């Protein structure tokens, strides 16, 4: 009896210890301050400019003042607990706040980079409120259908087929998702990758299956853009393309091998010959959006290997080596990418 009691006390102490450690790792966040000097300056959009407004993760509003497009449209921030063992659904208040803070008006299109929750879950609601066409894979289309978005607001893409929105020509090119080094996470996030029926939330986070990852190429008379949300690549997929600006997903990249990191830079950045690189997909997926970007908790960054700081440093260091400009985007503010000169 005595041995059983001592064992139970031991298990209890261990459990309390583990829970306390997880709580501390969730409360402590990585520091963003080493990168304070890397933020791009903001200025009003004005006429004859092409500008971007960043709203966390890979959520980007791209506008030329006449036509506006949004990548992802993701404002909900589920808790870590609900991601691991609960169910998630779009947070209608967070979407209202985000659209208001980002001064998001009418949109021509909302385009998730793939169908995981942290890109596509709010997109149908954003499309519904802004009149946008929801553009993406069949899986993204099924997220739209599950939300009740009408078919005439859903467009299922064919890789490489250009779409016209005002002066923007948008082409989604089939790419690859980031390959999680951890086999269990890789299996959970990437096996069985298709949402084959309308998805009606609340559902488990992993029910937002990947659905096919895309590089988004945006061409405009003032300049061209490449958005790579997830840090994956297909060798040769972007050969022959040009982009003046690359929004480069760096989440988890620092946990990859050096060879992978080198190939990622070569296949996504060097190949399109940009002059500017903005690292994206490095801030917290579980903390509410705030005035400034929120770094991930240590649980995400160190234990789950998201490695936000190392990801940002990767982009800055590689850009420096290639003589490119690298900067972080301020939250909610307008950054002018291109301006008509004459
Ligand atoms: Zn993903």
CSV table of C-alpha atoms and ligand atoms in Angstrom, one decimal:
chain,number,residue,atom,x,y,z
A,1,UNK,CA,0.0,0.0,0.0
A,2,UNK,CA,2.8,2.3,1.0
A,3,UNK,CA,4.6,1.8,-2.3
A,4,UNK,CA,1.4,2.4,-4.3
A,5,UNK,CA,0.8,5.7,-2.4
A,6,UNK,CA,4.4,6.9,-2.9
A,7,UNK,CA,4.1,6.0,-6.6
A,8,UNK,CA,0.9,7.9,-6.9
A,9,UNK,CA,2.4,10.9,-5.2
A,10,UNK,CA,5.4,10.7,-7.6
A,11,UNK,CA,3.1,10.6,-10.7
A,12,UNK,CA,1.1,13.5,-9.3
A,13,UNK,CA,4.3,15.6,-8.8
A,14,UNK,CA,5.5,14.7,-12.2
A,15,UNK,CA,2.2,15.7,-13.8
A,16,UNK,CA,2.1,19.0,-12.0
A,17,UNK,CA,5.7,19.6,-13.1
A,18,UNK,CA,4.9,18.9,-16.8
A,19,UNK,CA,1.7,21.1,-16.7
A,20,UNK,CA,3.7,23.9,-15.1
A,21,UNK,CA,6.5,23.6,-17.7
A,22,UNK,CA,4.0,23.7,-20.6
A,23,UNK,CA,2.2,26.7,-19.0
A,24,UNK,CA,5.6,28.6,-18.7
A,25,UNK,CA,6.5,27.7,-22.3
A,26,UNK,CA,3.1,29.0,-23.4
A,27,UNK,CA,3.5,32.3,-21.5
A,28,UNK,CA,7.1,33.0,-22.6
A,29,UNK,CA,7.4,34.3,-26.1
A,30,UNK,CA,10.4,34.8,-28.4
A,31,UNK,CA,11.8,38.3,-28.6
A,32,UNK,CA,11.2,40.4,-31.7
A,33,UNK,CA,13.3,43.3,-30.5
A,34,UNK,CA,16.5,42.2,-32.3
A,35,UNK,CA,14.7,43.0,-35.6
A,36,UNK,CA,13.2,46.4,-34.5
A,37,UNK,CA,15.3,48.2,-37.1
A,38,UNK,CA,14.2,45.9,-40.0
A,39,UNK,CA,10.6,47.1,-40.3
A,40,UNK,CA,9.7,48.7,-43.5
A,41,UNK,CA,8.4,52.3,-43.4
A,42,UNK,CA,4.7,52.9,-44.0
A,43,UNK,CA,3.1,55.6,-46.0
A,44,UNK,CA,-0.4,56.3,-47.5
A,45,UNK,CA,-1.3,54.4,-50.6
A,46,UNK,CA,-1.9,57.5,-52.8
A,47,UNK,CA,-2.6,57.3,-56.4
A,48,UNK,CA,-0.6,55.2,-58.9
A,49,UNK,CA,0.9,53.0,-56.3
A,50,UNK,CA,0.9,49.3,-55.6
A,51,UNK,CA,1.0,48.7,-51.8
A,52,UNK,CA,0.6,45.9,-49.3
A,53,UNK,CA,-0.9,45.8,-45.8
A,54,UNK,CA,0.3,43.0,-43.5
A,55,UNK,CA,-2.1,41.5,-40.9
A,56,UNK,CA,-0.1,38.6,-39.5
A,57,UNK,CA,1.0,35.2,-40.8
A,58,UNK,CA,0.7,35.4,-44.6
A,59,UNK,CA,-2.4,37.6,-44.5
A,60,UNK,CA,-1.6,40.3,-47.0
A,61,UNK,CA,-3.9,42.9,-48.6
A,62,UNK,CA,-2.5,43.9,-52.0
A,63,UNK,CA,-4.0,47.0,-53.7
A,64,UNK,CA,-3.4,49.4,-56.5
A,65,UNK,CA,-6.1,51.7,-55.2
A,66,UNK,CA,-8.7,50.4,-57.7
A,67,UNK,CA,-8.5,46.7,-57.3
A,68,UNK,CA,-7.7,44.9,-54.0
A,69,UNK,CA,-6.7,41.2,-53.4
A,70,UNK,CA,-6.2,39.4,-50.2
A,71,UNK,CA,-3.9,36.5,-49.5
A,72,UNK,CA,-5.5,34.1,-46.9
A,73,UNK,CA,-7.8,36.5,-45.0
A,74,UNK,CA,-7.1,34.8,-41.7
A,75,UNK,CA,-7.9,36.7,-38.5
A,76,UNK,CA,-9.0,33.9,-36.0
A,77,UNK,CA,-6.4,32.8,-33.5
A,78,UNK,CA,-7.4,29.5,-31.9
A,79,UNK,CA,-5.8,28.5,-28.6
A,80,UNK,CA,-3.1,25.9,-28.5
A,81,UNK,CA,-5.4,23.6,-26.5
A,82,UNK,CA,-8.2,23.8,-29.0
A,83,UNK,CA,-5.7,23.1,-31.8
A,84,UNK,CA,-4.4,20.0,-30.1
A,85,UNK,CA,-7.5,18.4,-28.6
A,86,UNK,CA,-10.5,20.6,-29.4
A,87,UNK,CA,-12.5,22.0,-32.3
A,88,UNK,CA,-12.0,25.3,-34.1
A,89,UNK,CA,-14.2,27.6,-36.2
A,90,UNK,CA,-13.9,31.2,-37.6
A,91,UNK,CA,-14.0,33.8,-34.9
A,92,UNK,CA,-16.6,36.4,-36.2
A,93,UNK,CA,-15.5,39.2,-33.9
A,94,UNK,CA,-11.8,38.7,-34.8
A,95,UNK,CA,-12.7,38.8,-38.4
A,96,UNK,CA,-14.8,42.1,-37.9
A,97,UNK,CA,-11.9,43.6,-35.9
A,98,UNK,CA,-9.3,42.6,-38.4
A,99,UNK,CA,-11.2,43.8,-41.5
A,100,UNK,CA,-11.8,47.1,-39.7
A,101,UNK,CA,-8.2,47.6,-38.5
A,102,UNK,CA,-6.9,46.7,-41.9
A,103,UNK,CA,-9.4,49.1,-43.5
A,104,UNK,CA,-10.4,46.3,-45.8
A,105,UNK,CA,-13.1,47.3,-48.2
A,106,UNK,CA,-14.3,45.6,-51.3
A,107,UNK,CA,-12.1,42.7,-52.5
A,108,UNK,CA,-11.8,41.2,-55.9
A,109,UNK,CA,-10.4,37.9,-54.6
A,110,UNK,CA,-9.3,36.2,-51.4
A,111,UNK,CA,-6.6,33.6,-52.1
A,112,UNK,CA,-5.4,31.1,-49.4
A,113,UNK,CA,-1.9,29.7,-50.1
A,114,UNK,CA,-3.3,26.3,-49.0
A,115,UNK,CA,-6.2,24.9,-47.0
A,116,UNK,CA,-4.7,24.5,-43.5
A,117,UNK,CA,-6.7,26.4,-40.9
A,118,UNK,CA,-4.0,29.1,-40.5
A,119,UNK,CA,-4.6,30.2,-44.1
A,120,UNK,CA,-8.0,29.2,-45.3
A,121,UNK,CA,-10.4,28.9,-42.4
A,122,UNK,CA,-11.7,32.5,-42.4
A,123,UNK,CA,-11.5,33.0,-46.2
A,124,UNK,CA,-15.1,32.2,-47.0
A,125,UNK,CA,-16.4,34.6,-44.4
A,126,UNK,CA,-14.0,37.3,-45.6
A,127,UNK,CA,-15.2,36.6,-49.2
A,128,UNK,CA,-18.9,36.9,-48.1
A,129,UNK,CA,-18.3,40.2,-46.4
A,130,UNK,CA,-16.2,41.8,-49.1
A,131,UNK,CA,-17.8,40.4,-52.2
A,132,UNK,CA,-14.6,38.6,-53.1
A,133,UNK,CA,-14.1,35.5,-55.2
A,134,UNK,CA,-12.7,32.7,-53.1
A,135,UNK,CA,-9.8,31.3,-55.2
A,136,UNK,CA,-7.9,28.1,-54.4
A,137,UNK,CA,-7.8,24.3,-54.6
A,138,UNK,CA,-10.8,22.0,-54.5
A,139,UNK,CA,-10.2,21.7,-50.8
A,140,UNK,CA,-10.4,25.5,-50.3
A,141,UNK,CA,-13.6,25.4,-52.4
A,142,UNK,CA,-15.0,22.8,-50.0
A,143,UNK,CA,-14.2,25.1,-47.0
A,144,UNK,CA,-16.2,27.8,-48.9
A,145,UNK,CA,-19.1,25.4,-49.6
A,146,UNK,CA,-19.2,24.2,-45.9
A,147,UNK,CA,-19.5,27.9,-44.9
A,148,UNK,CA,-22.4,28.4,-47.3
A,149,UNK,CA,-20.6,30.6,-49.7
A,150,UNK,CA,-22.4,30.5,-53.1
A,151,UNK,CA,-20.8,28.7,-56.0
A,152,UNK,CA,-20.6,31.9,-58.0
A,153,UNK,CA,-18.1,33.2,-55.4
A,154,UNK,CA,-15.9,30.1,-55.6
A,155,UNK,CA,-13.2,29.5,-58.1
A,156,UNK,CA,-11.2,26.3,-58.3
A,157,UNK,CA,-7.8,27.0,-59.8
A,158,UNK,CA,-5.8,25.1,-62.4
A,159,UNK,CA,-2.1,25.4,-61.7
A,160,UNK,CA,-0.4,27.9,-64.0
A,161,UNK,CA,-3.7,29.4,-65.4
A,162,UNK,CA,-3.7,33.2,-65.1
A,163,UNK,CA,-6.7,35.0,-63.6
A,164,UNK,CA,-7.4,38.6,-64.2
A,165,UNK,CA,-8.6,41.0,-61.5
A,166,UNK,CA,-8.5,44.6,-62.7
A,167,UNK,CA,-4.9,45.3,-63.7
A,168,UNK,CA,-3.7,42.3,-61.7
A,169,UNK,CA,-2.8,39.0,-63.3
A,170,UNK,CA,-2.8,36.3,-60.7
A,171,UNK,CA,-1.3,32.8,-61.3
A,172,UNK,CA,-1.3,30.0,-58.7
A,173,UNK,CA,1.5,27.6,-59.3
A,174,UNK,CA,1.4,24.2,-57.6
A,175,UNK,CA,4.2,24.1,-55.0
A,176,UNK,CA,4.9,21.9,-52.0
A,177,UNK,CA,4.0,22.4,-48.4
A,178,UNK,CA,6.8,22.7,-45.8
A,179,UNK,CA,7.9,19.1,-44.9
A,180,UNK,CA,7.8,18.9,-41.1
A,181,UNK,CA,11.0,17.2,-39.9
A,182,UNK,CA,9.0,15.5,-37.1
A,183,UNK,CA,7.4,12.4,-38.6
A,184,UNK,CA,4.3,12.5,-36.4
A,185,UNK,CA,3.6,16.1,-37.3
A,186,UNK,CA,4.3,15.5,-40.9
A,187,UNK,CA,1.8,12.6,-41.0
A,188,UNK,CA,-0.9,14.6,-39.1
A,189,UNK,CA,-0.5,17.7,-41.3
A,190,UNK,CA,0.2,16.3,-44.7
A,191,UNK,CA,-1.1,12.7,-45.1
A,192,UNK,CA,-4.5,12.4,-46.7
A,193,UNK,CA,-4.3,16.0,-47.8
A,194,UNK,CA,-7.6,16.6,-49.5
A,195,UNK,CA,-10.9,18.0,-48.2
A,196,UNK,CA,-13.3,16.1,-50.4
A,197,UNK,CA,-16.7,17.3,-49.1
A,198,UNK,CA,-18.0,20.6,-47.8
A,199,UNK,CA,-16.3,21.3,-44.4
A,200,UNK,CA,-18.7,22.6,-41.8
A,201,UNK,CA,-17.0,24.0,-38.7
A,202,UNK,CA,-16.5,23.6,-35.8
A,203,UNK,CA,-14.1,20.8,-36.7
A,204,UNK,CA,-10.7,19.5,-35.5
A,205,UNK,CA,-7.8,21.7,-36.7
A,206,UNK,CA,-6.4,18.8,-38.8
A,207,UNK,CA,-9.7,18.6,-40.7
A,208,UNK,CA,-8.5,21.7,-42.5
A,209,UNK,CA,-6.4,19.5,-44.7
A,210,UNK,CA,-3.6,21.0,-46.8
A,211,UNK,CA,-5.3,20.6,-50.1
A,212,UNK,CA,-2.4,21.5,-52.3
A,213,UNK,CA,0.1,24.4,-51.6
A,214,UNK,CA,0.6,27.1,-54.1
A,215,UNK,CA,3.1,29.8,-55.0
A,216,UNK,CA,1.0,32.9,-55.8
A,217,UNK,CA,2.4,35.1,-58.6
A,218,UNK,CA,0.9,38.5,-59.0
A,219,UNK,CA,1.7,40.6,-62.0
A,220,UNK,CA,0.8,44.3,-62.4
A,221,UNK,CA,1.9,47.1,-64.7
A,222,UNK,CA,3.7,48.7,-61.7
A,223,UNK,CA,5.6,45.6,-60.5
A,224,UNK,CA,5.4,41.9,-59.8
A,225,UNK,CA,5.1,39.9,-56.6
A,226,UNK,CA,5.6,36.3,-55.5
A,227,UNK,CA,3.9,35.0,-52.3
A,228,UNK,CA,5.3,31.7,-50.9
A,229,UNK,CA,3.3,30.9,-47.8
A,230,UNK,CA,4.6,27.6,-46.8
A,231,UNK,CA,8.4,26.9,-46.8
A,232,UNK,CA,8.3,24.2,-49.5
A,233,UNK,CA,9.4,24.2,-53.1
A,234,UNK,CA,9.2,22.2,-56.3
A,235,UNK,CA,12.5,22.2,-58.2
A,236,UNK,CA,12.0,24.1,-61.5
A,237,UNK,CA,8.4,25.1,-60.9
A,238,UNK,CA,9.2,28.8,-61.0
A,239,UNK,CA,11.8,28.7,-63.8
A,240,UNK,CA,11.3,31.7,-66.2
A,241,UNK,CA,9.1,33.7,-63.8
A,242,UNK,CA,10.1,37.1,-62.5
A,243,UNK,CA,9.0,38.9,-59.3
A,244,UNK,CA,10.3,42.2,-58.0
A,245,UNK,CA,9.2,41.4,-54.5
A,246,UNK,CA,9.0,38.0,-52.7
A,247,UNK,CA,7.0,37.4,-49.6
A,248,UNK,CA,8.8,34.4,-48.2
A,249,UNK,CA,7.3,31.9,-45.7
A,250,UNK,CA,10.0,31.0,-43.2
A,251,UNK,CA,8.0,29.2,-40.4
A,252,UNK,CA,9.9,26.1,-39.4
A,253,UNK,CA,12.5,26.6,-42.0
A,254,UNK,CA,15.4,26.8,-39.5
A,255,UNK,CA,14.6,23.2,-38.4
A,256,UNK,CA,15.4,22.0,-41.9
A,257,UNK,CA,18.7,20.7,-43.2
A,258,UNK,CA,21.2,23.2,-44.6
A,259,UNK,CA,20.7,21.6,-48.0
A,260,UNK,CA,17.0,22.2,-47.9
A,261,UNK,CA,17.4,25.8,-46.8
A,262,UNK,CA,19.8,26.4,-49.6
A,263,UNK,CA,17.5,24.8,-52.2
A,264,UNK,CA,14.5,26.8,-50.8
A,265,UNK,CA,16.3,30.1,-51.4
A,266,UNK,CA,17.5,29.0,-54.8
A,267,UNK,CA,14.1,27.7,-56.0
A,268,UNK,CA,11.8,30.4,-54.6
A,269,UNK,CA,13.9,33.6,-54.3
A,270,UNK,CA,16.9,33.5,-56.7
A,271,UNK,CA,15.0,32.0,-59.5
A,272,UNK,CA,12.6,35.0,-59.8
A,273,UNK,CA,15.4,37.7,-59.4
A,274,UNK,CA,13.7,40.0,-56.8
A,275,UNK,CA,15.1,43.2,-55.3
A,276,UNK,CA,13.2,42.9,-52.0
A,277,UNK,CA,12.3,40.0,-49.7
A,278,UNK,CA,9.8,40.2,-46.9
A,279,UNK,CA,9.8,37.2,-44.5
A,280,UNK,CA,6.3,36.1,-43.5
A,281,UNK,CA,4.7,33.2,-41.6
A,282,UNK,CA,6.9,33.7,-38.5
A,283,UNK,CA,4.5,35.2,-35.9
A,284,UNK,CA,2.2,33.4,-33.4
A,285,UNK,CA,-0.7,31.3,-34.7
A,286,UNK,CA,-2.3,31.2,-31.3
A,287,UNK,CA,-2.2,34.7,-29.8
A,288,UNK,CA,-4.7,37.3,-30.8
A,289,UNK,CA,-3.6,39.9,-33.4
A,290,UNK,CA,-2.3,43.0,-31.8
A,291,UNK,CA,-0.7,46.4,-32.7
A,292,UNK,CA,2.6,44.8,-33.4
A,293,UNK,CA,3.4,41.3,-34.6
A,294,UNK,CA,3.3,38.8,-31.7
A,295,UNK,CA,6.2,36.3,-31.7
A,296,UNK,CA,5.2,32.6,-31.0
A,297,UNK,CA,5.4,31.2,-27.5
A,298,UNK,CA,8.5,29.1,-26.6
A,299,UNK,CA,6.3,26.0,-26.8
A,300,UNK,CA,5.7,26.6,-30.5
A,301,UNK,CA,9.1,28.1,-31.3
A,302,UNK,CA,11.3,25.7,-29.5
A,303,UNK,CA,9.4,22.5,-28.7
A,304,UNK,CA,7.4,22.4,-32.0
A,305,UNK,CA,10.4,23.8,-33.9
A,306,UNK,CA,8.6,26.8,-35.5
A,307,UNK,CA,11.8,28.8,-34.7
A,308,UNK,CA,10.5,32.3,-35.6
A,309,UNK,CA,13.7,34.3,-34.9
A,310,UNK,CA,15.9,31.9,-36.8
A,311,UNK,CA,13.5,32.0,-39.7
A,312,UNK,CA,13.6,35.8,-39.9
A,313,UNK,CA,17.4,35.8,-39.6
A,314,UNK,CA,17.5,33.2,-42.5
A,315,UNK,CA,15.7,35.6,-44.8
A,316,UNK,CA,17.8,38.6,-43.8
A,317,UNK,CA,21.1,36.8,-44.0
A,318,UNK,CA,20.5,35.3,-47.3
A,319,UNK,CA,19.1,38.6,-48.7
A,320,UNK,CA,22.3,40.3,-47.5
A,321,UNK,CA,24.5,37.8,-49.2
A,322,UNK,CA,22.7,38.3,-52.5
A,323,UNK,CA,22.6,42.1,-52.2
A,324,UNK,CA,18.8,42.2,-51.8
A,325,UNK,CA,16.8,44.4,-49.5
A,326,UNK,CA,15.1,42.5,-46.7
A,327,UNK,CA,12.5,44.0,-44.3
A,328,UNK,CA,9.6,43.0,-42.0
A,329,UNK,CA,6.2,44.4,-42.5
A,330,UNK,CA,4.5,46.5,-39.9
A,331,UNK,CA,1.0,45.3,-38.8
A,332,UNK,CA,-2.1,47.0,-40.3
A,333,UNK,CA,-0.1,49.6,-42.2
A,334,UNK,CA,0.4,50.5,-45.8
A,335,UNK,CA,3.7,49.7,-47.3
A,336,UNK,CA,4.2,51.1,-50.8
A,337,UNK,CA,5.9,48.5,-53.0
A,338,UNK,CA,5.8,50.2,-56.4
A,339,UNK,CA,5.1,53.7,-57.5
A,340,UNK,CA,4.4,55.0,-61.0
A,341,UNK,CA,7.4,57.0,-62.1
A,342,UNK,CA,7.3,59.6,-64.9
B,1,LIG,ZN1,0.2,24.6,-43.7
